[in-house]
Amino acid sequence: MSRGHTRTVEVAVLVGCVLLALASVGYAVSGPASGTPYTEFSVLSPDGERLVADDYPTVGDDDGTVVVRTTNHEREQRAYTLVATAERVTVGAGAGDDDAPTVRERRELARETLLLADGETAAVRVDVLALGAMADAPNVRVVFSLYRGDASPGADGTDAYRSLHLWVNATDVGGG
């Protein structure tokens, strides 16, 4: 084999390796995302300019605002409905089966429809102290339910995609 022919083969192999490396990098960057798709859902309280997962409002506070943050990591656009509901509950011994809280009264505080692109975040402000007649009741929790698509009127959170809650006026929540 001549020296010129060997040189041509070496260059061809080198160019092939470079193209293969570029194709691999291109696939890694634009290929399917790794991990399981999910929706991030959190309740935060304002602390000056920041939002923190601490110091939530309780009855008697001047400001009852929390921020419910939803981030779509589902790899496609998603429609959600956020429903915030105040519930007066009985907790502890005698409340019902396995001492789970029993809802005695329910009042919808907020309902928002969200349309989020992949990676997009929505922040919805909710006044958790807009309790009306429940303001003086013991054992009030606010439930934040996130539904994929629409939520039926009077939705109670049982079929929610994600759900969080805060106690805003609780006496003996531990059930004593």
Short mmCIF file of C-alpha atoms in Angstrom, two decimals:
data_model
loop_
_atom_site.label_atom_id
_atom_site.label_comp_id
_atom_site.label_asym_id
_atom_site.label_seq_id
_atom_site.Cartn_x
_atom_site.Cartn_y
_atom_site.Cartn_z
CA MET A 1 0.00 0.00 0.00
CA SER A 2 1.40 3.44 -0.88
CA ARG A 3 2.03 6.13 1.64
CA GLY A 4 -0.53 8.43 -0.05
CA HIS A 5 -3.22 5.77 0.06
CA THR A 6 -2.51 5.09 3.78
CA ARG A 7 -2.76 8.81 4.51
CA THR A 8 -6.14 9.02 2.72
CA VAL A 9 -7.50 6.08 4.75
CA GLU A 10 -6.30 7.68 8.01
CA VAL A 11 -7.97 10.99 7.13
CA ALA A 12 -11.20 9.20 6.15
CA VAL A 13 -11.25 7.28 9.45
CA LEU A 14 -10.55 10.48 11.41
CA VAL A 15 -13.34 12.38 9.60
CA GLY A 16 -15.71 9.45 10.25
CA CYS A 17 -14.87 9.47 13.97
CA VAL A 18 -15.43 13.24 14.20
CA LEU A 19 -18.81 12.93 12.43
CA LEU A 20 -19.84 10.07 14.74
CA ALA A 21 -18.85 12.14 17.80
CA LEU A 22 -20.83 15.15 16.54
CA ALA A 23 -23.87 12.97 15.84
CA SER A 24 -23.66 11.49 19.36
CA VAL A 25 -23.48 14.94 20.96
CA GLY A 26 -26.37 16.14 18.79
CA TYR A 27 -28.53 13.21 19.88
CA ALA A 28 -27.64 13.70 23.54
CA VAL A 29 -28.68 17.36 23.36
CA SER A 30 -31.84 16.95 21.27
CA GLY A 31 -32.84 13.37 22.12
CA PRO A 32 -35.57 12.34 24.51
CA ALA A 33 -35.44 13.82 28.00
CA SER A 34 -34.41 11.48 30.76
CA GLY A 35 -36.43 10.81 33.88
CA THR A 36 -40.13 10.61 34.51
CA PRO A 37 -42.40 13.50 33.52
CA TYR A 38 -43.94 15.28 36.52
CA THR A 39 -45.62 18.45 37.73
CA GLU A 40 -44.05 20.46 40.55
CA PHE A 41 -46.70 21.77 42.97
CA SER A 42 -45.94 23.83 46.09
CA VAL A 43 -47.48 26.28 48.55
CA LEU A 44 -45.17 29.11 49.59
CA SER A 45 -45.49 32.19 51.77
CA PRO A 46 -44.11 35.63 50.94
CA ASP A 47 -41.09 36.68 53.00
CA GLY A 48 -40.15 40.11 51.75
CA GLU A 49 -38.98 39.65 48.17
CA ARG A 50 -38.67 35.84 48.50
CA LEU A 51 -41.10 32.96 48.60
CA VAL A 52 -40.42 30.40 51.32
CA ALA A 53 -41.92 27.11 52.49
CA ASP A 54 -42.25 28.43 56.04
CA ASP A 55 -44.16 30.88 58.24
CA TYR A 56 -47.60 30.21 56.74
CA PRO A 57 -50.47 32.48 57.80
CA THR A 58 -52.85 31.51 60.59
CA VAL A 59 -56.10 33.07 61.78
CA GLY A 60 -55.23 36.38 63.45
CA ASP A 61 -52.47 37.29 60.98
CA ASP A 62 -52.85 40.53 59.02
CA ASP A 63 -52.07 38.95 55.65
CA GLY A 64 -53.44 35.55 54.67
CA THR A 65 -51.77 35.35 51.27
CA VAL A 66 -49.91 32.28 50.09
CA VAL A 67 -48.54 31.61 46.62
CA VAL A 68 -49.39 28.31 44.97
CA ARG A 69 -46.70 27.53 42.41
CA THR A 70 -47.17 24.99 39.62
CA THR A 71 -44.38 24.04 37.20
CA ASN A 72 -45.00 21.78 34.22
CA HIS A 73 -42.24 19.20 33.63
CA GLU A 74 -44.51 16.89 31.61
CA ARG A 75 -42.59 17.39 28.32
CA GLU A 76 -45.66 18.89 26.64
CA GLN A 77 -48.17 21.67 27.17
CA ARG A 78 -50.68 20.87 29.93
CA ALA A 79 -53.95 22.37 31.12
CA TYR A 80 -54.55 22.34 34.87
CA THR A 81 -57.22 23.59 37.25
CA LEU A 82 -56.19 24.75 40.72
CA VAL A 83 -58.91 24.66 43.39
CA ALA A 84 -58.32 26.01 46.92
CA THR A 85 -60.90 24.91 49.49
CA ALA A 86 -61.32 25.67 53.19
CA GLU A 87 -62.53 22.68 55.19
CA ARG A 88 -63.80 22.54 58.77
CA VAL A 89 -62.87 19.08 59.95
CA THR A 90 -63.09 16.82 62.96
CA VAL A 91 -59.82 15.07 63.76
CA GLY A 92 -58.63 12.48 66.21
CA ALA A 93 -60.47 9.88 68.25
CA GLY A 94 -63.97 9.25 67.07
CA ALA A 95 -63.61 11.27 63.87
CA GLY A 96 -64.32 8.26 61.70
CA ASP A 97 -62.61 5.27 60.14
CA ASP A 98 -58.95 5.03 61.20
CA ASP A 99 -59.20 8.52 62.72
CA ALA A 100 -58.79 10.28 59.35
CA PRO A 101 -60.15 13.86 59.39
CA THR A 102 -63.87 14.07 58.66
CA VAL A 103 -64.98 17.10 56.60
CA ARG A 104 -67.93 18.88 58.27
CA GLU A 105 -68.06 21.97 56.04
CA ARG A 106 -66.35 22.97 52.78
CA ARG A 107 -65.97 26.38 51.11
CA GLU A 108 -64.19 27.10 47.83
CA LEU A 109 -61.69 29.96 48.18
CA ALA A 110 -60.20 30.10 44.68
CA ARG A 111 -60.33 28.39 41.29
CA GLU A 112 -57.83 29.09 38.51
CA THR A 113 -57.37 27.54 35.08
CA LEU A 114 -53.71 27.23 34.04
CA LEU A 115 -52.28 26.44 30.59
CA LEU A 116 -48.55 25.78 30.95
CA ALA A 117 -45.95 24.95 28.32
CA ASP A 118 -43.26 22.43 29.27
CA GLY A 119 -40.95 24.13 31.78
CA GLU A 120 -43.37 27.01 32.42
CA THR A 121 -44.37 28.08 35.96
CA ALA A 122 -47.55 29.76 37.20
CA ALA A 123 -47.82 31.47 40.58
CA VAL A 124 -51.34 32.00 41.94
CA ARG A 125 -51.97 34.11 45.05
CA VAL A 126 -54.65 32.76 47.41
CA ASP A 127 -56.00 34.38 50.60
CA VAL A 128 -56.23 31.39 52.93
CA LEU A 129 -57.89 33.47 55.63
CA ALA A 130 -61.00 34.34 53.56
CA LEU A 131 -62.85 31.80 55.68
CA GLY A 132 -66.17 33.54 56.26
CA ALA A 133 -68.14 31.78 59.02
CA MET A 134 -65.33 29.24 59.49
CA ALA A 135 -62.93 31.91 60.80
CA ASP A 136 -63.73 31.08 64.44
CA ALA A 137 -64.05 27.33 63.98
CA PRO A 138 -61.41 24.97 65.31
CA ASN A 139 -59.58 22.64 62.93
CA VAL A 140 -59.76 24.45 59.63
CA ARG A 141 -57.47 23.32 56.86
CA VAL A 142 -57.06 24.77 53.39
CA VAL A 143 -56.67 22.14 50.68
CA PHE A 144 -54.98 22.99 47.39
CA SER A 145 -56.01 20.53 44.68
CA LEU A 146 -54.44 20.46 41.22
CA TYR A 147 -56.39 18.71 38.47
CA ARG A 148 -55.24 17.82 34.97
CA GLY A 149 -57.71 19.59 32.71
CA ASP A 150 -60.97 20.76 34.25
CA ALA A 151 -62.25 20.19 37.77
CA SER A 152 -65.95 19.63 38.23
CA PRO A 153 -67.93 22.22 40.21
CA GLY A 154 -67.86 21.22 43.86
CA ALA A 155 -64.74 19.09 43.36
CA ASP A 156 -63.63 17.71 46.73
CA GLY A 157 -60.03 16.81 45.87
CA THR A 158 -60.49 13.04 45.87
CA ASP A 159 -59.60 12.75 42.17
CA ALA A 160 -56.96 15.51 42.11
CA TYR A 161 -53.65 14.95 40.30
CA ARG A 162 -51.78 16.66 43.16
CA SER A 163 -52.98 17.84 46.58
CA LEU A 164 -51.48 19.84 49.47
CA HIS A 165 -52.99 21.30 52.64
CA LEU A 166 -52.31 23.82 55.41
CA TRP A 167 -53.90 24.04 58.84
CA VAL A 168 -54.89 27.69 59.39
CA ASN A 169 -56.88 27.50 62.63
CA ALA A 170 -56.28 24.30 64.47
CA THR A 171 -56.86 23.21 68.03
CA ASP A 172 -55.52 19.87 69.15
CA VAL A 173 -54.73 18.74 65.58
CA GLY A 174 -52.89 15.73 66.96
CA GLY A 175 -56.13 14.29 68.24
CA GLY A 176 -55.01 14.26 71.84
#
